[in-house]
CSV table of C-alpha atoms and ligand atoms in Angstrom, one decimal:
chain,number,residue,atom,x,y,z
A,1,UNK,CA,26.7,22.8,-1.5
A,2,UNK,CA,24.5,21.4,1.1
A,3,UNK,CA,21.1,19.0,0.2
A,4,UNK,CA,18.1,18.6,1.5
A,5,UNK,CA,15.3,15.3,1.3
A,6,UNK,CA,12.0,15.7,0.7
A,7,UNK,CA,9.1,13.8,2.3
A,8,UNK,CA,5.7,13.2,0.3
A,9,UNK,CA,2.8,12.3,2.3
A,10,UNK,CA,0.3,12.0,-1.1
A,11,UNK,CA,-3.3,11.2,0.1
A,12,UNK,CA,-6.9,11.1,-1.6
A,13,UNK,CA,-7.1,14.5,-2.2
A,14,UNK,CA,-4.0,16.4,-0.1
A,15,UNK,CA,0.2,16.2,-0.1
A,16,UNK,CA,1.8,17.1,2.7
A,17,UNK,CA,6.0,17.9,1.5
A,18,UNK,CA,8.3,18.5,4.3
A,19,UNK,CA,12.1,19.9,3.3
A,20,UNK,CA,14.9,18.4,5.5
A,21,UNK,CA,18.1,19.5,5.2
A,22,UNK,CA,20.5,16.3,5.1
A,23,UNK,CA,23.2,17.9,7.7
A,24,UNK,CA,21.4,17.1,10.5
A,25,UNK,CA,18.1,16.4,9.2
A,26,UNK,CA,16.7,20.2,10.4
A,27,UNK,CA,13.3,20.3,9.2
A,28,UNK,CA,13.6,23.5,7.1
A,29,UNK,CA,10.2,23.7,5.7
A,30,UNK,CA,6.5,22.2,5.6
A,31,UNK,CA,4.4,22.5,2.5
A,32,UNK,CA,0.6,21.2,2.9
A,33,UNK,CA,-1.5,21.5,-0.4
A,34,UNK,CA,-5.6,20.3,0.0
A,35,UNK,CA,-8.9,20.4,-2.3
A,36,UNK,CA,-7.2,18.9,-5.2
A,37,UNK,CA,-9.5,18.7,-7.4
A,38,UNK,CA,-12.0,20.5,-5.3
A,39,UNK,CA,-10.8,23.9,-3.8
A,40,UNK,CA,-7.0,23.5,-4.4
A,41,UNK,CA,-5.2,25.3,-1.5
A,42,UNK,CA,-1.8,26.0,-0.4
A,43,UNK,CA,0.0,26.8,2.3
A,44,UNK,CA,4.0,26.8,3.6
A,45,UNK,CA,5.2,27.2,6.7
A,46,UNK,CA,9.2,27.1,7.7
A,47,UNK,CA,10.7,24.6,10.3
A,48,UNK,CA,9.1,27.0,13.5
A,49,UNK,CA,5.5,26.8,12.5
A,50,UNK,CA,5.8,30.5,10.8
A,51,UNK,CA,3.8,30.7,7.6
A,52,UNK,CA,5.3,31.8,4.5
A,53,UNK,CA,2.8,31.3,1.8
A,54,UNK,CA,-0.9,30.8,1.6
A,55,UNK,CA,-2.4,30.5,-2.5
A,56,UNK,CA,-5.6,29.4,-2.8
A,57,UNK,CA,-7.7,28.6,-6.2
A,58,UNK,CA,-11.2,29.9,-7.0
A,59,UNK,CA,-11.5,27.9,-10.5
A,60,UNK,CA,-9.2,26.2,-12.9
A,61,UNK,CA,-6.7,25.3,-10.3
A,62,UNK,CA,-4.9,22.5,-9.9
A,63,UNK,CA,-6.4,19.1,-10.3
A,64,UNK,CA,-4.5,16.5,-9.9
A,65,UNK,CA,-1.4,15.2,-7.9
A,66,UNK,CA,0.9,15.9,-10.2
A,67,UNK,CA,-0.6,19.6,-11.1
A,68,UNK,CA,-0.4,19.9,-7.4
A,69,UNK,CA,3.0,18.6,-7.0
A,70,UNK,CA,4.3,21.3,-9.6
A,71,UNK,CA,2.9,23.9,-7.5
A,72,UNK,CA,4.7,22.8,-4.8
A,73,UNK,CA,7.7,22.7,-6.4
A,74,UNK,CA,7.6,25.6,-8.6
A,75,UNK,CA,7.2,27.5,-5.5
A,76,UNK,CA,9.8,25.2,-3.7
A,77,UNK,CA,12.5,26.0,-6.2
A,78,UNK,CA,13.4,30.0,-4.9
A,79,UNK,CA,13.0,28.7,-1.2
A,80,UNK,CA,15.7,25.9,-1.6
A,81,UNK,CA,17.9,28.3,-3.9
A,82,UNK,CA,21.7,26.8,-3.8
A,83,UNK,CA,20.1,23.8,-2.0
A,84,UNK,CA,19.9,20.0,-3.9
A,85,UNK,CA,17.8,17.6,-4.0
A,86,UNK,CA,19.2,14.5,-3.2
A,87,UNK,CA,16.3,12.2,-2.5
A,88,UNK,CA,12.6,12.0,-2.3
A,89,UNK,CA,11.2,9.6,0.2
A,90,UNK,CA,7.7,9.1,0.1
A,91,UNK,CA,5.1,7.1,2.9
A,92,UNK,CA,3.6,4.3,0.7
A,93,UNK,CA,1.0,3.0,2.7
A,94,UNK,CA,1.7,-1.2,1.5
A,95,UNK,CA,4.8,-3.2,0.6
A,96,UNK,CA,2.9,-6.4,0.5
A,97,UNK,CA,4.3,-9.6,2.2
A,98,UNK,CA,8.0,-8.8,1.0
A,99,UNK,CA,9.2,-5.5,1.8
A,100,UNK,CA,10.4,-5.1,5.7
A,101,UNK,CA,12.7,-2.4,4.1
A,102,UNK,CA,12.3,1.0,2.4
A,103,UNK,CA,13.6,0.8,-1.3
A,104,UNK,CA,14.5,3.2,-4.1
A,105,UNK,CA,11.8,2.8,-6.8
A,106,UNK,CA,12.6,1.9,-10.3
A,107,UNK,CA,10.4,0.6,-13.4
A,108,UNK,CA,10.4,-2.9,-11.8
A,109,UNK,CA,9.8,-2.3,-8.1
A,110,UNK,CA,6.9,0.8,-9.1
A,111,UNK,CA,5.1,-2.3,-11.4
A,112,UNK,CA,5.2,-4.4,-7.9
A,113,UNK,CA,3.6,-1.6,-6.0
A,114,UNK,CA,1.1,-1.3,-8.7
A,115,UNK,CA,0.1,-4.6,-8.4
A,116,UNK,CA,-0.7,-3.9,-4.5
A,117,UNK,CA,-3.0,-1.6,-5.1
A,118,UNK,CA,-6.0,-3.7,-4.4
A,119,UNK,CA,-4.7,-4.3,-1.1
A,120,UNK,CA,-5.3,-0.4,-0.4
A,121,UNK,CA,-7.3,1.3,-2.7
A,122,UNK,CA,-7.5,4.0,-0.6
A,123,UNK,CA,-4.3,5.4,-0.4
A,124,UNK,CA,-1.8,2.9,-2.7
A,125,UNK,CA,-2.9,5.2,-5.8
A,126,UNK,CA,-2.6,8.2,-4.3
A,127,UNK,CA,1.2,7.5,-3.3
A,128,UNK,CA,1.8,6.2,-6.2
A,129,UNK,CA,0.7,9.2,-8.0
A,130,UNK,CA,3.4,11.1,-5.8
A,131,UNK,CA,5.9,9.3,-6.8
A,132,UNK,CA,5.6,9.5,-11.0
A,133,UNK,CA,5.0,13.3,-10.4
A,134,UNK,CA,8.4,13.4,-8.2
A,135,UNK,CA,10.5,11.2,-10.3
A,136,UNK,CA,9.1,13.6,-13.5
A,137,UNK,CA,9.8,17.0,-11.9
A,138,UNK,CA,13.1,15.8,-10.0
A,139,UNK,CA,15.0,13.3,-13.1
A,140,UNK,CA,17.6,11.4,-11.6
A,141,UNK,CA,17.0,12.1,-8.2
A,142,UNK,CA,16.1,8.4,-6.4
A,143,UNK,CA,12.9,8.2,-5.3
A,144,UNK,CA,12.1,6.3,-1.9
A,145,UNK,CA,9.6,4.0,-0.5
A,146,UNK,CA,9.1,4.0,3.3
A,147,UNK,CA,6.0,1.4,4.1
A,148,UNK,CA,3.6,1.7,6.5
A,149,UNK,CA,3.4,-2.3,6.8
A,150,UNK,CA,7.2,-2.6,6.6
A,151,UNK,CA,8.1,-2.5,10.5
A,152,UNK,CA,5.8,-5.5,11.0
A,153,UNK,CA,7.0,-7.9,8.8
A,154,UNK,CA,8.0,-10.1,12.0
A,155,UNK,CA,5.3,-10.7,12.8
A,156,UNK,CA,4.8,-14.4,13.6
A,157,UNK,CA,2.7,-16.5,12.1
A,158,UNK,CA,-0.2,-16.7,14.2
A,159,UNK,CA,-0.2,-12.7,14.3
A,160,UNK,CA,0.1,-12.8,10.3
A,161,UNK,CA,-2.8,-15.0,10.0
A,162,UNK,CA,-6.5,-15.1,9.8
A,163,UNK,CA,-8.5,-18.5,10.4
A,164,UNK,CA,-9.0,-18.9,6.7
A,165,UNK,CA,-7.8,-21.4,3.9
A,166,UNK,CA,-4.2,-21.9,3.8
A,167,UNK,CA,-4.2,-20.5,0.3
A,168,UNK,CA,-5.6,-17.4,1.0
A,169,UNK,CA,-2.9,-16.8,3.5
A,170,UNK,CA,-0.3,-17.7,0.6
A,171,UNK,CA,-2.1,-15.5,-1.2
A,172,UNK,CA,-1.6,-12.3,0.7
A,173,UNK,CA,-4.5,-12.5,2.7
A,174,UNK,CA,-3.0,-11.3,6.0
A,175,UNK,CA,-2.5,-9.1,8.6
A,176,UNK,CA,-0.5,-6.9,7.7
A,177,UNK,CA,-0.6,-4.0,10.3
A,178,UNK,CA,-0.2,-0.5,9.4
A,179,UNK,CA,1.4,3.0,11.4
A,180,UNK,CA,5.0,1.0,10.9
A,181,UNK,CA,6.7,4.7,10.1
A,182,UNK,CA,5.4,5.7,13.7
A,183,UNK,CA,5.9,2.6,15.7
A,184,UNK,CA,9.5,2.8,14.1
A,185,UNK,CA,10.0,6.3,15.3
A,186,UNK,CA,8.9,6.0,18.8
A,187,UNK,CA,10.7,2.5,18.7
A,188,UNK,CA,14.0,4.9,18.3
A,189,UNK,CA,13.1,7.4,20.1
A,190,UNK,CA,12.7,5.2,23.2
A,191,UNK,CA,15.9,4.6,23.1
A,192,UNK,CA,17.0,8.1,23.6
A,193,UNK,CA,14.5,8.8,26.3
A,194,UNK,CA,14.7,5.7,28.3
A,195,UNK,CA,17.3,3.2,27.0
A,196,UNK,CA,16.4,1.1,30.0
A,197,UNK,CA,13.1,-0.2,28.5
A,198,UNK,CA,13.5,0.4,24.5
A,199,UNK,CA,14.6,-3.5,24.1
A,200,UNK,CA,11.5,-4.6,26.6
A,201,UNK,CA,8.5,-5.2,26.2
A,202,UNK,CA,6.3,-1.9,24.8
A,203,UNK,CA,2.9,-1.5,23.7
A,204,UNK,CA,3.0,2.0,21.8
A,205,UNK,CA,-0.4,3.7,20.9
A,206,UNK,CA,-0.9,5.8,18.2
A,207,UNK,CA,-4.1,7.3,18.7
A,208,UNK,CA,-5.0,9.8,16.4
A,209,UNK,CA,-8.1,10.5,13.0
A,210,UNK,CA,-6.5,7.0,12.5
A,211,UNK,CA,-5.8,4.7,15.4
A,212,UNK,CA,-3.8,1.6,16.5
A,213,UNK,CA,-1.7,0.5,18.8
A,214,UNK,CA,1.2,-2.1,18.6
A,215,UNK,CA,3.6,-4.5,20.7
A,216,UNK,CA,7.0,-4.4,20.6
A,217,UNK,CA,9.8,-6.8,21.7
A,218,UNK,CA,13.6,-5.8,21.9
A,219,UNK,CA,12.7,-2.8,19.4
A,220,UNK,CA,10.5,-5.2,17.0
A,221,UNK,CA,6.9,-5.2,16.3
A,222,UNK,CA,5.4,-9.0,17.1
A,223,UNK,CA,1.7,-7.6,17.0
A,224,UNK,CA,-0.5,-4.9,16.0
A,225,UNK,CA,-4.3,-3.9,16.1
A,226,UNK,CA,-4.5,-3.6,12.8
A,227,UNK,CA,-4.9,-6.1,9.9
A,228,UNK,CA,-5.4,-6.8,6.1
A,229,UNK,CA,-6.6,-2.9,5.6
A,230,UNK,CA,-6.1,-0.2,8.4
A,231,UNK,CA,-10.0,0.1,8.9
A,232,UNK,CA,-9.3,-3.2,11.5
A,233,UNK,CA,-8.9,-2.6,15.3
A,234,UNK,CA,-9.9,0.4,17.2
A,235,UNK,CA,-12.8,2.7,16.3
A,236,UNK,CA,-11.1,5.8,14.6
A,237,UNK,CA,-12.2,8.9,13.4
A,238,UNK,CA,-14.5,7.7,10.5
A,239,UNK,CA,-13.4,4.2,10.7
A,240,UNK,CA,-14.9,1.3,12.7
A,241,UNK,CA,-12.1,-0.9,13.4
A,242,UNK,CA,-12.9,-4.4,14.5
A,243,UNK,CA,-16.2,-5.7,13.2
A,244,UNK,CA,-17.6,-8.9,12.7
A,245,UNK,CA,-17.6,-10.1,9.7
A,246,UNK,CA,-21.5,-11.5,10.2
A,247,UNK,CA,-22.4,-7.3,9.8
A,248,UNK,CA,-21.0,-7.2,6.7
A,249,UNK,CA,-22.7,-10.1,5.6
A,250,UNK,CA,-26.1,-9.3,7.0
A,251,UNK,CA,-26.3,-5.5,5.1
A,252,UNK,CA,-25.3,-7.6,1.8
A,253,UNK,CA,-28.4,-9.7,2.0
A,254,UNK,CA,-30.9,-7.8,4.0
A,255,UNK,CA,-29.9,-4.7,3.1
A,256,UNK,CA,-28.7,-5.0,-0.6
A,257,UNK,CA,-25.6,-2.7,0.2
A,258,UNK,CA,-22.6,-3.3,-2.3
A,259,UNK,CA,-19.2,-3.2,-1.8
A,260,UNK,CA,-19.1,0.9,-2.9
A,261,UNK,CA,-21.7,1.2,0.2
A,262,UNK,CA,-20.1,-0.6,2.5
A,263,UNK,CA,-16.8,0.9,1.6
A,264,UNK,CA,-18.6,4.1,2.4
A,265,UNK,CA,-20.2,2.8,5.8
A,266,UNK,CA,-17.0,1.6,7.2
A,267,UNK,CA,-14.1,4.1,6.2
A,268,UNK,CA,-16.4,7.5,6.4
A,269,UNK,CA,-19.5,7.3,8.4
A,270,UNK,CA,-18.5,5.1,11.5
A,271,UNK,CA,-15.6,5.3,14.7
A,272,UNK,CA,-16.7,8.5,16.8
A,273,UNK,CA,-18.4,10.2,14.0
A,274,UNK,CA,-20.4,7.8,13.4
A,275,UNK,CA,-21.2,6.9,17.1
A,276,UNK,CA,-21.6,10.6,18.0
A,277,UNK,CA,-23.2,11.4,15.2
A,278,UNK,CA,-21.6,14.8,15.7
A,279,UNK,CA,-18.0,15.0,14.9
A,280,UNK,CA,-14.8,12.6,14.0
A,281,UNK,CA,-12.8,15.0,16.3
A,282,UNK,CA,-12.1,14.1,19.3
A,283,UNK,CA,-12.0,17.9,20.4
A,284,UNK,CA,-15.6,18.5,19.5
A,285,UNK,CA,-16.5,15.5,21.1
A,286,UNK,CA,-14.8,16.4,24.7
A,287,UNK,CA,-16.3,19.9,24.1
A,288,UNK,CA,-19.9,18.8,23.3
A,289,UNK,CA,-20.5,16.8,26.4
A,290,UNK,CA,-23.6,15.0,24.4
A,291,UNK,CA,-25.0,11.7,25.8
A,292,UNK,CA,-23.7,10.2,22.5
A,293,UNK,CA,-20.3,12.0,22.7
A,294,UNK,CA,-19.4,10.6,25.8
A,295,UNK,CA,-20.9,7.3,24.6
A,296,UNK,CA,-18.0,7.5,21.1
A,297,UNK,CA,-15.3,8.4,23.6
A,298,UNK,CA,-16.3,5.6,26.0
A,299,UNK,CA,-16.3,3.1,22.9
A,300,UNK,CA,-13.2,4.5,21.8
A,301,UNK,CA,-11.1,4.0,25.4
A,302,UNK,CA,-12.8,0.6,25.8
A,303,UNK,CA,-11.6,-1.0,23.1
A,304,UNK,CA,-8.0,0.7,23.7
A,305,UNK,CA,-7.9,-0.5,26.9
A,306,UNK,CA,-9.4,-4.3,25.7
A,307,UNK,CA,-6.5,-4.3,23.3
A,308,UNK,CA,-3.9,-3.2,25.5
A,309,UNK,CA,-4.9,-6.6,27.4
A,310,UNK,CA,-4.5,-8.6,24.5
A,311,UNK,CA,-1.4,-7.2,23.2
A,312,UNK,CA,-0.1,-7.5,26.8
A,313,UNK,CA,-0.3,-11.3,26.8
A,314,UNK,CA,1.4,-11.4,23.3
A,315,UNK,CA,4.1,-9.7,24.9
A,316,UNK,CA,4.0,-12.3,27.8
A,317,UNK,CA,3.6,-8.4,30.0
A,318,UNK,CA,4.3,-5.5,29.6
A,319,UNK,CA,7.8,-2.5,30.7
A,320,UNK,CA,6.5,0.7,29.2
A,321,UNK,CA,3.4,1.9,27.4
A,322,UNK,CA,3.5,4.9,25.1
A,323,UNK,CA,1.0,7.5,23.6
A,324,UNK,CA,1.3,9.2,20.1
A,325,UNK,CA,-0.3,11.0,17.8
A,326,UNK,CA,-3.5,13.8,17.6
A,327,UNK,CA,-5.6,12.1,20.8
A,328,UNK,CA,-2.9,10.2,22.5
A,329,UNK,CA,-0.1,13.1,22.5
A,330,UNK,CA,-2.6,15.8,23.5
A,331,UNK,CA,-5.4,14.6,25.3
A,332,UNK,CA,-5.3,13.8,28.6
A,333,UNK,CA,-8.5,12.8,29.7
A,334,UNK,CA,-8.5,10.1,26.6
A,335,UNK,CA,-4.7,8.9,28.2
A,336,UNK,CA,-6.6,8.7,32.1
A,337,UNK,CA,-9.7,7.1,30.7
A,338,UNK,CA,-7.2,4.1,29.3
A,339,UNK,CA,-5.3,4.0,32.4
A,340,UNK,CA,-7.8,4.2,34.9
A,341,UNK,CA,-8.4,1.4,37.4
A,342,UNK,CA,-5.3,-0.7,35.3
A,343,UNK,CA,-3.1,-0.9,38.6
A,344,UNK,CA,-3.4,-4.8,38.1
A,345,UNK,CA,-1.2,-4.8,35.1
A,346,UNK,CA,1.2,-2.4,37.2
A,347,UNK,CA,-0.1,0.9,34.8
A,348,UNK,CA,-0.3,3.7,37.3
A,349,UNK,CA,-0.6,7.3,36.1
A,350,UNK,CA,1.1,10.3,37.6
A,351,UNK,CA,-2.4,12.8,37.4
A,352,UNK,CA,-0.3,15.9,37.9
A,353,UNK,CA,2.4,14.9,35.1
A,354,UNK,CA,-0.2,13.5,32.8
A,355,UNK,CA,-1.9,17.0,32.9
A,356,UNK,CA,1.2,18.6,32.3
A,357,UNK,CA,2.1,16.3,29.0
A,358,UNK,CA,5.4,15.5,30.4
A,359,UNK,CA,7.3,12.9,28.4
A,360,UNK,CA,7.2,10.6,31.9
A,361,UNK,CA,3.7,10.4,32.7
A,362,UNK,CA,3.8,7.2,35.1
A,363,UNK,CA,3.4,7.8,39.3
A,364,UNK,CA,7.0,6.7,40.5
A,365,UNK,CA,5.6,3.1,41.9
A,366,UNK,CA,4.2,2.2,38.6
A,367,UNK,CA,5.8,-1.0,37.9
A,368,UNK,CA,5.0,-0.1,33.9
A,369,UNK,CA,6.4,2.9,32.3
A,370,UNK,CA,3.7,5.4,30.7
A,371,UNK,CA,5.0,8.1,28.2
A,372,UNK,CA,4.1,10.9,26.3
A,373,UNK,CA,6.1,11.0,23.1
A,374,UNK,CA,5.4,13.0,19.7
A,375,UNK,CA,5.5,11.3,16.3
A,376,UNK,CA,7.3,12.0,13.7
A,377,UNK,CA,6.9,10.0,10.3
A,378,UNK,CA,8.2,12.2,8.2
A,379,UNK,CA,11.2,12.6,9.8
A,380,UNK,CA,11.2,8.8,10.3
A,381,UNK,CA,11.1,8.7,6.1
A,382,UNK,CA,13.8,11.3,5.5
A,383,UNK,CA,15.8,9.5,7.9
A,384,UNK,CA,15.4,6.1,6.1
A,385,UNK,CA,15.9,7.9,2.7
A,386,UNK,CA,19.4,9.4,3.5
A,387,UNK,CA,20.4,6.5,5.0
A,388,UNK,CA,19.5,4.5,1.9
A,389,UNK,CA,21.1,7.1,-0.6
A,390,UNK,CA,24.5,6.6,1.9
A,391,UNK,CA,24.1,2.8,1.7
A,392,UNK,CA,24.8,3.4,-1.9
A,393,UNK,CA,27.1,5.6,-2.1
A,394,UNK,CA,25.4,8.9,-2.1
A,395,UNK,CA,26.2,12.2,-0.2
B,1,AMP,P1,-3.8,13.0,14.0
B,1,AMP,O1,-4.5,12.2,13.0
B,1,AMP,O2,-2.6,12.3,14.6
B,1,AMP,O3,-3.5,14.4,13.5
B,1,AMP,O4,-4.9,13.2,15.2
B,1,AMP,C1,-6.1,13.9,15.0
B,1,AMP,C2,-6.9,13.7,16.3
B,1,AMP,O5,-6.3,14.2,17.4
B,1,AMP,C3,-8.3,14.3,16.2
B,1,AMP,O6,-9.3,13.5,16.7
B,1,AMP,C4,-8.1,15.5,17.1
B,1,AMP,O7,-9.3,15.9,17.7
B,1,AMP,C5,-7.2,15.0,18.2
B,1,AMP,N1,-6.6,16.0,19.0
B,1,AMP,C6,-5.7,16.9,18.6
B,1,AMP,N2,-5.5,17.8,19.6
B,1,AMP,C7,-6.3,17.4,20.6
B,1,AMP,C8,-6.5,17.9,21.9
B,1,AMP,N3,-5.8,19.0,22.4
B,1,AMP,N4,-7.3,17.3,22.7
B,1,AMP,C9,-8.0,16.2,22.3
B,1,AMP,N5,-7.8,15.7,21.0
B,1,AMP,C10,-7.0,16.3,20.2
């Protein structure tokens, strides 16, 4: 009887569950539920993109993960037919200081991950909440823990650290970094596309509603844009990324904003929406052509291209630069705007193959590689969670 692995992406108020089947790791289905708790829709679409239900509530629907999650399932169950379930891996967005490793979650490691929750408020809940509903509708069937901070756990110390007391540092007060399920997918997909440069030195960026970009030695992240929370680092969709701290501090005193507010101000109302005041999407922006649009985007490649300077000298220079995600797989202008006028670090972009979205996106002199490669964290998670069941002893 063949298996599959499912992959829960559990956020604020959607799940995304992907089906893949373990021979192979096909991707057989993709199931995205939204509004929970709001207007609860669903909607399933097999492994080409073709949808095969749409459901959604008008009252009384769903309204919380684990109602959600039953949906799913319930209408899961005549889809997989014959097929098992032999793992659930789910993206947890922290593993603390420890974990550079997925793990299978039992009582003891789910009562660590609890206690991380006010490292990301956010989002640690929300996963969480994915995993108690899939460990009650699927007994017996080991549930896995892919981090988003796990592929950067070796980091040195001096990319670990902020200026502060000692003891905060001790404390978990670091820089964690986050995207780790991406970076570790374009890590190995490198090595299929260009073997030559996968154990160089790469600076990968995933540019997408959330944004950062990451160095990586002999397959290894040393360095990342983003710290303590993923709001550090590059202006995002809603988020501001770097800020000084002296902000924060002013709109406590002058302003009287709380933490709530500035929780607000930070994660939801800054990045390009905030600097447009028009849109977080970067297609609305290129299609407005507003003073302020072109402003956000200019903001936004700035700081790309300020950080692709500073993760360059961590990597003591730089073999091959990659785009992912939403903005850096599929917009070209955003990918030209970051290279432009970079021939002094050896970047030089092939216009014509850059238009195109070719995987090799680099003019044949350029002394620095530039691709074009898709992400894929789910994948990345089913990946690790077969790979963990096989460790110990499992299909
Ligand atoms: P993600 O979070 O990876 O799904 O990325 C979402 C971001 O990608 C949004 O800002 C989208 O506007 C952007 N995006 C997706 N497709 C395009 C496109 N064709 N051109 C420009 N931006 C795009």
């Amino acid at each position: 009887m063949s298996g599959v692995v499912l992959v829960v992406n559990a956020g604020s108020s959607s799940i995304k569950l992907e089906v893949f089947a373990t021979d192979g790791l096909a991707r057989l289905a993709n199931l995205l539920f939204e509004g929970i708790g709001v207007r609860p829709a669903m909607r399933a679409k097999d492994g080409a993109g073709a949808v095969l239900a749409e459901r959604m509530w008008a009252e009384g629907g769903p309204a919380d993960h684990r109602a959600a999650l039953a949906e799913v399932t319930a209408w899961l169950a005549p889809f997989l037919g014959e097929r098992r379930v032999v793992a659930v891996g789910h993206r947890v967005v922290h593993g603390g200081p420890e974990h550079a490793l997925p793990i299978v979650v039992d009582a003891a490691a789910r009562s660590a991950l609890a206690r991380l929750v006010p490292l990301a408020p956010l989002h640690q809940p929300h996963n969480l909440a994915g995993i108690d509903a899939m460990a009650a509708l699927y007994p017996g069937v080991p549930q896995v823990a892919c981090f988003d901070t796990a592929f950067h756990r070796g980091h040195p110390f001096v990319a670990d650290a902020f200026g502060l007391p000692r003891t905060l540092y001790d404390e978990g007060i670091r820089r964690y970094g986050f995207h780790g399920l991406s970076y570790e997918y374009i890590s190995g997909r490198l090595v299929e596309v260009a073997p030559e440069i996968a154990a160089g030195r790469v600076i990968v960026a995933h540019l997408g509603n959330g944004a950062s970009m990451c160095a990586i030695r002999q397959g290894r992240s040393i360095d990342s844009t983003m710290g303590f929370t993923a709001v550090d680092g590059l202006p995002m969709g809603t988020r501001t990324g770097q800020l000084d701290p002296g902000v924060m501090l002013h709109l406590m005193t002058a302003r009287g904003m709380d933490a709530a507010a500035l929780t607000r101000l930070l994660y939801n109302e800054s990045g390009l929406k905030g600097l447009s005041g028009l849109s977080s999407d970067m297609r609305d922006l290129e299609a407005a052509g507003t003073a302020q649009a072109r402003e956000a985007i200019a903001y936004f490649v700035y700081r790309a291209r300020k950080e692709l300077g500073a993760l360059t000298a961590a990597l003591g220079g730089l073999d091959a630069l990659v785009f992912t995600a939403g903005i850096g797989e599929n917009s070209p202008t955003t990918r030209a705007a970051i290279c432009a006028g970079m021939e002094w670090l050896g970047i030089a972009l092939d216009d014509r193959a850059n238009a195109a979205g070719e995987t090799v996106i680099s003019a044949p002199g350029s002394r620095v590689r530039i691709l074009r490669i898709p992400t894929d964290e789910e994948r990345m998670i089913a990946s690790h969670a077969l790979a963990l069941l096989r460790a110990r002893g499992g299909p």
